[in-house]
Amino acid sequence: MRIPTENVGSLPRPTYLQAALNDYDDSKISQEELIKLQDKAAQDSITRMEATGSPMVTDGEQRASSFATYPLTDTLRGTGLAAGLAPDGQYFVNDTLSHINALYLTFQKAIFDDGHKRQLPRIVNGPFKYKTYAYENFKKSQPYAKCPMKQAVIAPSMLSLLYPLHASIEGYSKNKFLSDLVDECEKDIRGCFEAGAVRVSIDFTEGRLASKKDPRNPWTGENLLQTFINLNNRVLDRFTAEERKNIGIHTCPGGDCDSVHSSEVDYSELLPFMFQMNAGYFLIQLASEKDKEKVYKEIGNTIRRDANGVKQVAFIGVVDPLTPNVESPEEICEALVTASKYISKDQLGATDDCGFSPFSIDVKPKHGSPDFARDIAFKKISNRLKGVQMASEKLGVE
């Protein structure tokens, strides 16, 4: 079997959809009108991804407010915020784009290198329940697909940041919140499989950020990484080894408005913890990493052949969604062949560094427009597939 490959999940939303989201926030169009445009964008995403020859596709998360907030709010500006939440939680990203700072929800923060931030809402009362499950969006898009589909979901570790760091909520303890959160995350993943998803990947961008220790962003100095790992395993351990073969973890240093939030954190601070998670595969940003070979070696030294009954596979990032430069199939092939010197061939896969636009409002400034960025995304995906085929032939894993 050739080297396995899959995308992370998201694609840039077309300009018309981003405009519609703003119009919906401003009460200029109805929810029904917005949904029609989300349907259009989802169908186009699936059709174009299938045209690349991809073995599995997504709808590009065209219906989600973001990879992290889809269970919580209809839009990044907070329209349709779930009951029991307030919009002023912790940051999870960067802070340079003033129009984003002013208008859009960010997370228990992340502060990006260009200066803009994203911030989570905060929970004010329980019980915690998702407003929207990923499988609900999956079901809406599945009729458009001819190929198998995968689905990305958010990690419980990210959503754990909804709860105050050093305070408690009267009548709703943190332990009870975490118990409810684990239940909801399990329900989200199981619902995706029951709806027909062949793979489910869990977005874990907070993993690298947890070691940044940014004084502007207090939670990053709380040494939460092991806590995150343990919480995510509470969900994973509810699934059998056979099920976990098709449950993945995605890690990256962020990816929003062509900027990142934690690329300076060395992978040596993350990987020994990350592979403690009992997932079957990992989608790992690497194309944009400065010293790729160092990280390949670290992956080979820390990935497990037996993670509570499942062999782990490392899908290394071979294309960078944050630049319009399109990697050639030859470059992608070379990266995989080099990685195979350190990672067993039966534990090696290929992916993109990140989703191409994890947030619904993303103007893709280095690309010039979201529409051009969509065109580039499909070229990158197509070349990834060609490069994987070349590397598979070179490595004799056809």
Tab-separated table of C-alpha atoms in Angstrom:
chain	number	residue	atom	x	y	z
A	1	MET	CA	0.000	0.000	0.000
A	2	ARG	CA	1.368	3.425	-0.892
A	3	ILE	CA	2.177	6.104	1.675
A	4	PRO	CA	-1.166	7.227	3.161
A	5	THR	CA	-2.175	10.856	2.772
A	6	GLU	CA	-5.044	13.115	3.823
A	7	ASN	CA	-5.786	16.780	4.355
A	8	VAL	CA	-6.367	18.381	7.745
A	9	GLY	CA	-9.816	19.829	7.097
A	10	SER	CA	-10.454	23.466	6.289
A	11	LEU	CA	-10.333	25.507	3.089
A	12	PRO	CA	-10.591	29.289	2.661
A	13	ARG	CA	-14.184	30.437	2.549
A	14	PRO	CA	-14.973	32.176	-0.751
A	15	THR	CA	-15.245	35.945	-0.691
A	16	TYR	CA	-19.012	35.720	-1.214
A	17	LEU	CA	-19.392	33.505	1.878
A	18	GLN	CA	-17.254	35.739	4.084
A	19	ALA	CA	-19.327	38.719	2.956
A	20	ALA	CA	-22.508	36.787	3.726
A	21	LEU	CA	-21.283	35.986	7.235
A	22	ASN	CA	-20.755	39.689	7.871
A	23	ASP	CA	-24.184	40.464	6.424
A	24	TYR	CA	-25.740	37.822	8.658
A	25	ASP	CA	-24.031	39.319	11.725
A	26	ASP	CA	-25.420	42.724	10.689
A	27	SER	CA	-28.944	41.266	10.198
A	28	LYS	CA	-28.873	42.073	6.488
A	29	ILE	CA	-29.634	38.506	5.395
A	30	SER	CA	-31.530	35.637	6.984
A	31	GLN	CA	-30.061	32.399	8.288
A	32	GLU	CA	-31.731	30.572	5.405
A	33	GLU	CA	-29.916	32.809	2.905
A	34	LEU	CA	-26.614	32.168	4.679
A	35	ILE	CA	-27.167	28.410	4.657
A	36	LYS	CA	-27.737	28.431	0.887
A	37	LEU	CA	-24.344	30.051	0.393
A	38	GLN	CA	-22.697	27.634	2.822
A	39	ASP	CA	-24.225	24.777	0.815
A	40	LYS	CA	-22.818	26.274	-2.392
A	41	ALA	CA	-19.323	26.653	-0.902
A	42	ALA	CA	-19.374	23.155	0.622
A	43	GLN	CA	-20.402	21.553	-2.678
A	44	ASP	CA	-17.722	23.460	-4.588
A	45	SER	CA	-15.103	22.441	-2.006
A	46	ILE	CA	-15.965	18.761	-2.269
A	47	THR	CA	-16.168	18.760	-6.066
A	48	ARG	CA	-12.815	20.490	-6.465
A	49	MET	CA	-11.102	18.318	-3.872
A	50	GLU	CA	-12.392	15.182	-5.583
A	51	ALA	CA	-10.982	16.515	-8.855
A	52	THR	CA	-7.476	16.443	-7.349
A	53	GLY	CA	-7.752	12.663	-6.947
A	54	SER	CA	-7.739	12.862	-3.165
A	55	PRO	CA	-8.618	9.475	-1.606
A	56	MET	CA	-10.865	11.210	0.923
A	57	VAL	CA	-12.341	14.689	1.053
A	58	THR	CA	-13.887	17.247	3.380
A	59	ASP	CA	-16.306	20.094	2.831
A	60	GLY	CA	-13.553	22.523	3.849
A	61	GLU	CA	-15.446	23.368	7.058
A	62	GLN	CA	-17.482	25.895	5.092
A	63	ARG	CA	-20.307	25.745	7.647
A	64	ALA	CA	-18.114	26.202	10.753
A	65	SER	CA	-17.393	29.501	12.486
A	66	SER	CA	-13.921	28.064	13.082
A	67	PHE	CA	-12.206	24.770	13.804
A	68	ALA	CA	-12.520	25.494	17.551
A	69	THR	CA	-15.765	27.426	17.911
A	70	TYR	CA	-18.133	25.402	15.714
A	71	PRO	CA	-19.726	23.808	18.826
A	72	LEU	CA	-20.150	27.205	20.493
A	73	THR	CA	-21.282	29.910	18.074
A	74	ASP	CA	-22.684	30.359	14.566
A	75	THR	CA	-20.226	33.121	13.626
A	76	LEU	CA	-16.927	34.505	14.871
A	77	ARG	CA	-18.609	37.745	15.825
A	78	GLY	CA	-20.725	35.771	18.262
A	79	THR	CA	-24.080	35.605	16.512
A	80	GLY	CA	-25.789	32.526	17.875
A	81	LEU	CA	-23.499	32.113	20.887
A	82	ALA	CA	-24.547	29.059	22.862
A	83	ALA	CA	-26.448	29.377	26.113
A	84	GLY	CA	-24.285	29.469	29.216
A	85	LEU	CA	-21.391	31.249	27.487
A	86	ALA	CA	-20.091	34.826	27.532
A	87	PRO	CA	-17.899	36.220	24.723
A	88	ASP	CA	-14.978	37.471	26.839
A	89	GLY	CA	-12.893	34.395	27.585
A	90	GLN	CA	-9.183	33.661	27.223
A	91	TYR	CA	-7.076	34.371	24.147
A	92	PHE	CA	-5.711	31.583	22.137
A	93	VAL	CA	-3.938	33.510	19.249
A	94	ASN	CA	-2.046	36.654	17.782
A	95	ASP	CA	-2.813	40.334	17.661
A	96	THR	CA	-1.870	42.562	14.730
A	97	LEU	CA	-4.901	42.851	12.540
A	98	SER	CA	-7.000	45.508	14.212
A	99	HIS	CA	-10.158	44.706	12.240
A	100	ILE	CA	-10.039	41.157	13.581
A	101	ASN	CA	-9.337	42.319	17.131
A	102	ALA	CA	-12.326	44.615	17.015
A	103	LEU	CA	-14.895	42.326	15.472
A	104	TYR	CA	-14.221	38.677	15.976
A	105	LEU	CA	-14.273	36.245	18.858
A	106	THR	CA	-10.878	34.886	19.835
A	107	PHE	CA	-10.101	32.076	22.274
A	108	GLN	CA	-8.721	31.776	25.758
A	109	LYS	CA	-6.275	33.586	23.803
A	110	ALA	CA	-3.901	32.834	21.063
A	111	ILE	CA	-1.756	35.739	19.937
A	112	PHE	CA	-0.373	35.450	16.408
A	113	ASP	CA	2.958	36.687	15.117
A	114	ASP	CA	1.312	39.424	13.061
A	115	GLY	CA	-0.283	40.706	16.279
A	116	HIS	CA	-3.915	39.651	15.867
A	117	LYS	CA	-5.711	37.580	18.510
A	118	ARG	CA	-8.400	34.965	18.662
A	119	GLN	CA	-10.260	34.365	21.898
A	120	LEU	CA	-12.571	31.735	23.280
A	121	PRO	CA	-15.827	32.532	24.985
A	122	ARG	CA	-16.055	31.630	28.686
A	123	ILE	CA	-18.551	29.438	30.420
A	124	VAL	CA	-20.755	31.139	33.010
A	125	ASN	CA	-23.048	28.268	33.981
A	126	GLY	CA	-23.613	24.608	33.301
A	127	PRO	CA	-24.230	22.040	32.152
A	128	PHE	CA	-21.912	22.390	29.169
A	129	LYS	CA	-23.428	21.202	25.882
A	130	TYR	CA	-22.415	21.670	22.275
A	131	LYS	CA	-24.742	23.869	20.281
A	132	THR	CA	-23.616	22.284	17.010
A	133	TYR	CA	-21.859	18.951	16.493
A	134	ALA	CA	-19.395	18.384	13.675
A	135	TYR	CA	-21.446	15.412	12.512
A	136	GLU	CA	-24.427	17.711	11.897
A	137	ASN	CA	-22.380	19.718	9.391
A	138	PHE	CA	-20.969	16.480	7.956
A	139	LYS	CA	-24.462	15.135	7.265
A	140	LYS	CA	-25.410	18.296	5.362
A	141	SER	CA	-22.384	18.012	3.070
A	142	GLN	CA	-22.168	14.244	2.616
A	143	PRO	CA	-24.743	14.089	-0.231
A	144	TYR	CA	-22.386	16.162	-2.402
A	145	ALA	CA	-19.532	13.637	-2.129
A	146	LYS	CA	-18.696	10.694	-4.371
A	147	CYS	CA	-15.496	9.853	-2.446
A	148	PRO	CA	-15.178	8.860	1.231
A	149	MET	CA	-15.216	11.808	3.633
A	150	LYS	CA	-13.315	12.578	6.816
A	151	GLN	CA	-14.209	15.093	9.505
A	152	ALA	CA	-12.161	17.278	11.836
A	153	VAL	CA	-13.320	17.958	15.408
A	154	ILE	CA	-11.994	20.133	18.208
A	155	ALA	CA	-9.967	18.692	21.083
A	156	PRO	CA	-11.403	18.694	24.599
A	157	SER	CA	-8.140	20.303	25.711
A	158	MET	CA	-8.979	23.447	23.724
A	159	LEU	CA	-12.512	23.638	25.058
A	160	SER	CA	-11.282	23.104	28.617
A	161	LEU	CA	-10.062	26.702	28.379
A	162	LEU	CA	-13.679	27.872	28.516
A	163	TYR	CA	-13.529	27.388	32.293
A	164	PRO	CA	-11.756	30.054	34.408
A	165	LEU	CA	-8.114	29.297	35.158
A	166	HIS	CA	-8.117	30.203	38.848
A	167	ALA	CA	-11.744	30.570	39.797
A	168	SER	CA	-14.800	28.393	40.137
A	169	ILE	CA	-18.353	28.774	38.911
A	170	GLU	CA	-20.960	28.581	41.635
A	171	GLY	CA	-22.955	25.392	41.302
A	172	TYR	CA	-20.774	24.019	38.497
A	173	SER	CA	-17.389	22.636	39.508
A	174	LYS	CA	-14.496	22.251	37.110
A	175	ASN	CA	-14.581	18.481	37.564
A	176	LYS	CA	-18.235	18.399	36.542
A	177	PHE	CA	-17.504	20.665	33.579
A	178	LEU	CA	-14.674	18.391	32.407
A	179	SER	CA	-16.890	15.345	32.769
A	180	ASP	CA	-19.563	16.999	30.621
A	181	LEU	CA	-16.896	18.101	28.123
A	182	VAL	CA	-15.510	14.585	27.709
A	183	ASP	CA	-19.034	13.266	27.119
A	184	GLU	CA	-19.686	15.901	24.451
A	185	CYS	CA	-16.384	15.271	22.659
A	186	GLU	CA	-17.022	11.541	22.587
A	187	LYS	CA	-20.512	12.169	21.221
A	188	ASP	CA	-19.086	14.420	18.503
A	189	ILE	CA	-16.572	11.807	17.325
A	190	ARG	CA	-18.990	8.874	17.482
A	191	GLY	CA	-21.589	10.880	15.622
A	192	CYS	CA	-19.131	11.516	12.784
A	193	PHE	CA	-18.370	7.813	12.394
A	194	GLU	CA	-22.051	6.898	12.602
A	195	ALA	CA	-22.791	9.467	9.875
A	196	GLY	CA	-20.258	7.786	7.584
A	197	ALA	CA	-16.919	9.530	8.171
A	198	VAL	CA	-14.011	7.176	7.450
A	199	ARG	CA	-11.572	9.202	9.570
A	200	VAL	CA	-11.889	11.760	12.356
A	201	SER	CA	-8.976	14.035	13.226
A	202	ILE	CA	-8.830	16.054	16.432
A	203	ASP	CA	-7.415	19.583	16.169
A	204	PHE	CA	-4.776	20.131	18.875
A	205	THR	CA	-3.129	23.445	17.932
A	206	GLU	CA	-3.058	24.433	21.620
A	207	GLY	CA	-0.475	21.715	22.272
A	208	ARG	CA	2.507	23.678	20.990
A	209	LEU	CA	1.128	26.970	22.268
A	210	ALA	CA	0.910	25.509	25.790
A	211	SER	CA	4.711	25.675	26.050
A	212	LYS	CA	5.102	29.244	24.796
A	213	LYS	CA	4.874	30.901	28.221
A	214	ASP	CA	3.700	34.199	26.762
A	215	PRO	CA	3.172	36.775	29.548
A	216	ARG	CA	0.458	38.433	27.457
A	217	ASN	CA	-1.477	35.168	27.486
A	218	PRO	CA	-1.576	33.778	31.040
A	219	TRP	CA	-2.769	30.222	30.309
A	220	THR	CA	0.397	29.494	28.285
A	221	GLY	CA	2.437	29.828	31.488
A	222	GLU	CA	0.355	27.350	33.490
A	223	ASN	CA	2.234	24.178	32.388
A	224	LEU	CA	-0.972	22.683	31.012
A	225	LEU	CA	0.475	20.385	28.364
A	226	GLN	CA	0.375	17.171	30.415
A	227	THR	CA	-3.092	18.133	31.664
A	228	PHE	CA	-4.187	18.514	28.035
A	229	ILE	CA	-2.747	15.114	27.105
A	230	ASN	CA	-4.488	13.402	30.001
A	231	LEU	CA	-7.815	15.048	29.173
A	232	ASN	CA	-7.637	14.078	25.510
A	233	ASN	CA	-6.833	10.501	26.509
A	234	ARG	CA	-9.983	10.434	28.627
A	235	VAL	CA	-11.876	10.745	25.345
A	236	LEU	CA	-9.636	8.483	23.254
A	237	ASP	CA	-9.714	5.714	25.828
A	238	ARG	CA	-13.475	5.415	25.347
A	239	PHE	CA	-12.786	3.998	21.874
A	240	THR	CA	-11.469	0.558	20.941
A	241	ALA	CA	-8.068	0.094	19.338
A	242	GLU	CA	-9.804	-0.684	16.041
A	243	GLU	CA	-11.745	2.585	16.248
A	244	ARG	CA	-8.650	4.578	17.239
A	245	LYS	CA	-6.815	3.487	14.083
A	246	ASN	CA	-9.006	6.060	12.349
A	247	ILE	CA	-8.858	8.778	15.006
A	248	GLY	CA	-6.034	11.248	14.506
A	249	ILE	CA	-4.463	14.251	16.228
A	250	HIS	CA	-3.464	17.382	14.323
A	251	THR	CA	-0.756	19.683	15.651
A	252	CYS	CA	0.616	22.926	14.240
A	253	PRO	CA	1.817	26.339	15.474
A	254	GLY	CA	-1.463	27.918	14.385
A	255	GLY	CA	-2.600	29.089	10.982
A	256	ASP	CA	-4.765	32.188	10.570
A	257	CYS	CA	-4.562	35.133	8.180
A	258	ASP	CA	-1.308	33.567	6.937
A	259	SER	CA	0.280	33.908	10.381
A	260	VAL	CA	1.198	31.539	13.249
A	261	HIS	CA	1.245	31.725	17.047
A	262	SER	CA	3.891	29.346	18.394
A	263	SER	CA	6.432	28.323	15.749
A	264	GLU	CA	9.288	29.309	18.075
A	265	VAL	CA	8.364	26.500	20.483
A	266	ASP	CA	10.711	23.605	19.750
A	267	TYR	CA	9.027	20.331	18.832
A	268	SER	CA	11.154	18.596	21.469
A	269	GLU	CA	8.890	20.262	24.039
A	270	LEU	CA	5.758	18.779	22.459
A	271	LEU	CA	6.432	15.426	20.783
A	272	PRO	CA	7.264	13.289	23.848
A	273	PHE	CA	3.954	14.407	25.353
A	274	MET	CA	1.905	14.297	22.159
A	275	PHE	CA	2.661	10.669	21.370
A	276	GLN	CA	1.352	9.741	24.836
A	277	MET	CA	-2.096	10.227	23.330
A	278	ASN	CA	-3.551	6.881	22.292
A	279	ALA	CA	-4.525	8.021	18.794
A	280	GLY	CA	-3.853	5.989	15.674
A	281	TYR	CA	-2.289	8.764	13.620
A	282	PHE	CA	-0.912	12.295	13.834
A	283	LEU	CA	-1.043	15.140	11.292
A	284	ILE	CA	2.115	17.143	12.015
A	285	GLN	CA	3.104	20.560	10.636
A	286	LEU	CA	6.555	20.250	9.096
A	287	ALA	CA	6.777	21.839	5.632
A	288	SER	CA	7.309	25.278	7.202
A	289	GLU	CA	9.646	23.996	9.934
A	290	LYS	CA	13.217	25.351	9.746
A	291	ASP	CA	15.022	22.126	10.705
A	292	LYS	CA	12.828	19.375	9.311
A	293	GLU	CA	15.362	16.587	9.620
A	294	LYS	CA	15.763	17.226	13.354
A	295	VAL	CA	12.009	16.833	13.811
A	296	TYR	CA	11.847	13.706	11.623
A	297	LYS	CA	14.416	12.143	13.944
A	298	GLU	CA	12.483	13.203	17.063
A	299	ILE	CA	9.296	11.708	15.629
A	300	GLY	CA	11.070	8.445	14.876
A	301	ASN	CA	12.406	8.307	18.426
A	302	THR	CA	9.095	9.044	20.174
A	303	ILE	CA	6.265	7.625	18.051
A	304	ARG	CA	4.854	4.365	19.435
A	305	ARG	CA	4.272	1.060	17.696
A	306	ASP	CA	1.816	0.089	20.421
A	307	ALA	CA	-0.347	2.892	21.776
A	308	ASN	CA	-2.729	0.852	23.896
A	309	GLY	CA	-3.268	-1.580	21.051
A	310	VAL	CA	-2.819	0.649	18.001
A	311	LYS	CA	0.263	1.417	15.876
A	312	GLN	CA	0.739	5.163	15.494
A	313	VAL	CA	1.381	6.734	12.083
A	314	ALA	CA	3.016	10.158	11.570
A	315	PHE	CA	1.594	12.124	8.639
A	316	ILE	CA	4.254	14.774	8.065
A	317	GLY	CA	3.324	18.149	6.646
A	318	VAL	CA	4.695	18.518	3.113
A	319	VAL	CA	2.866	21.656	1.946
A	320	ASP	CA	2.495	25.019	3.690
A	321	PRO	CA	-1.024	26.521	3.513
A	322	LEU	CA	0.211	29.938	4.680
A	323	THR	CA	2.153	30.795	1.526
A	324	PRO	CA	1.001	31.007	-2.103
A	325	ASN	CA	4.194	29.279	-3.257
A	326	VAL	CA	3.158	25.864	-4.585
A	327	GLU	CA	5.462	23.014	-3.588
A	328	SER	CA	6.466	20.770	-6.494
A	329	PRO	CA	5.797	17.021	-6.451
A	330	GLU	CA	9.571	16.520	-6.505
A	331	GLU	CA	10.030	18.623	-3.342
A	332	ILE	CA	7.267	16.692	-1.608
A	333	CYS	CA	8.770	13.374	-2.669
A	334	GLU	CA	12.193	14.413	-1.374
A	335	ALA	CA	10.742	15.380	2.029
A	336	LEU	CA	9.085	11.974	2.402
A	337	VAL	CA	12.175	10.059	1.320
A	338	THR	CA	14.261	12.006	3.835
A	339	ALA	CA	11.706	11.429	6.580
A	340	SER	CA	11.801	7.690	5.888
A	341	LYS	CA	15.409	7.611	7.096
A	342	TYR	CA	14.111	8.289	10.600
A	343	ILE	CA	10.461	7.176	10.614
A	344	SER	CA	9.557	3.573	9.765
A	345	LYS	CA	7.927	3.392	6.352
A	346	ASP	CA	4.888	1.639	7.846
A	347	GLN	CA	4.461	4.605	10.224
A	348	LEU	CA	4.884	7.373	7.648
A	349	GLY	CA	2.168	9.432	5.959
A	350	ALA	CA	1.799	12.843	4.284
A	351	THR	CA	-0.480	15.794	4.961
A	352	ASP	CA	-0.679	19.585	4.831
A	353	ASP	CA	0.832	21.654	7.636
A	354	CYS	CA	-2.569	22.924	8.740
A	355	GLY	CA	-6.044	23.505	7.504
A	356	PHE	CA	-5.949	26.083	4.717
A	357	SER	CA	-8.203	28.469	6.695
A	358	PRO	CA	-9.230	27.273	10.165
A	359	PHE	CA	-11.269	30.452	10.755
A	360	SER	CA	-14.278	31.404	8.648
A	361	ILE	CA	-13.178	35.027	8.338
A	362	ASP	CA	-9.684	34.950	6.859
A	363	VAL	CA	-8.666	37.394	4.137
A	364	LYS	CA	-5.450	35.403	3.361
A	365	PRO	CA	-3.282	38.542	3.098
A	366	LYS	CA	-0.194	36.835	1.649
A	367	HIS	CA	-2.349	35.375	-1.107
A	368	GLY	CA	-4.214	38.552	-2.024
A	369	SER	CA	-7.700	37.122	-1.625
A	370	PRO	CA	-9.524	34.075	-0.251
A	371	ASP	CA	-10.615	33.088	-3.761
A	372	PHE	CA	-7.043	32.979	-5.053
A	373	ALA	CA	-6.064	31.102	-1.882
A	374	ARG	CA	-8.690	28.449	-2.688
A	375	ASP	CA	-7.211	27.975	-6.147
A	376	ILE	CA	-3.735	27.625	-4.640
A	377	ALA	CA	-4.995	25.158	-2.016
A	378	PHE	CA	-6.242	22.727	-4.642
A	379	LYS	CA	-2.964	22.992	-6.575
A	380	LYS	CA	-1.065	22.171	-3.386
A	381	ILE	CA	-3.317	19.210	-2.636
A	382	SER	CA	-2.898	17.914	-6.195
A	383	ASN	CA	0.890	18.177	-5.961
A	384	ARG	CA	0.878	16.478	-2.555
A	385	LEU	CA	-0.835	13.478	-4.120
A	386	LYS	CA	1.658	13.389	-6.992
A	387	GLY	CA	4.596	13.693	-4.608
A	388	VAL	CA	3.240	10.889	-2.423
A	389	GLN	CA	2.958	8.630	-5.461
A	390	MET	CA	6.551	9.399	-6.446
A	391	ALA	CA	7.857	8.759	-2.930
A	392	SER	CA	5.876	5.532	-2.633
A	393	GLU	CA	7.495	4.235	-5.806
A	394	LYS	CA	10.986	5.286	-4.670
A	395	LEU	CA	10.536	3.659	-1.266
A	396	GLY	CA	8.924	0.502	-2.638
A	397	VAL	CA	5.703	0.848	-0.673
A	398	GLU	CA	3.287	0.613	-3.589
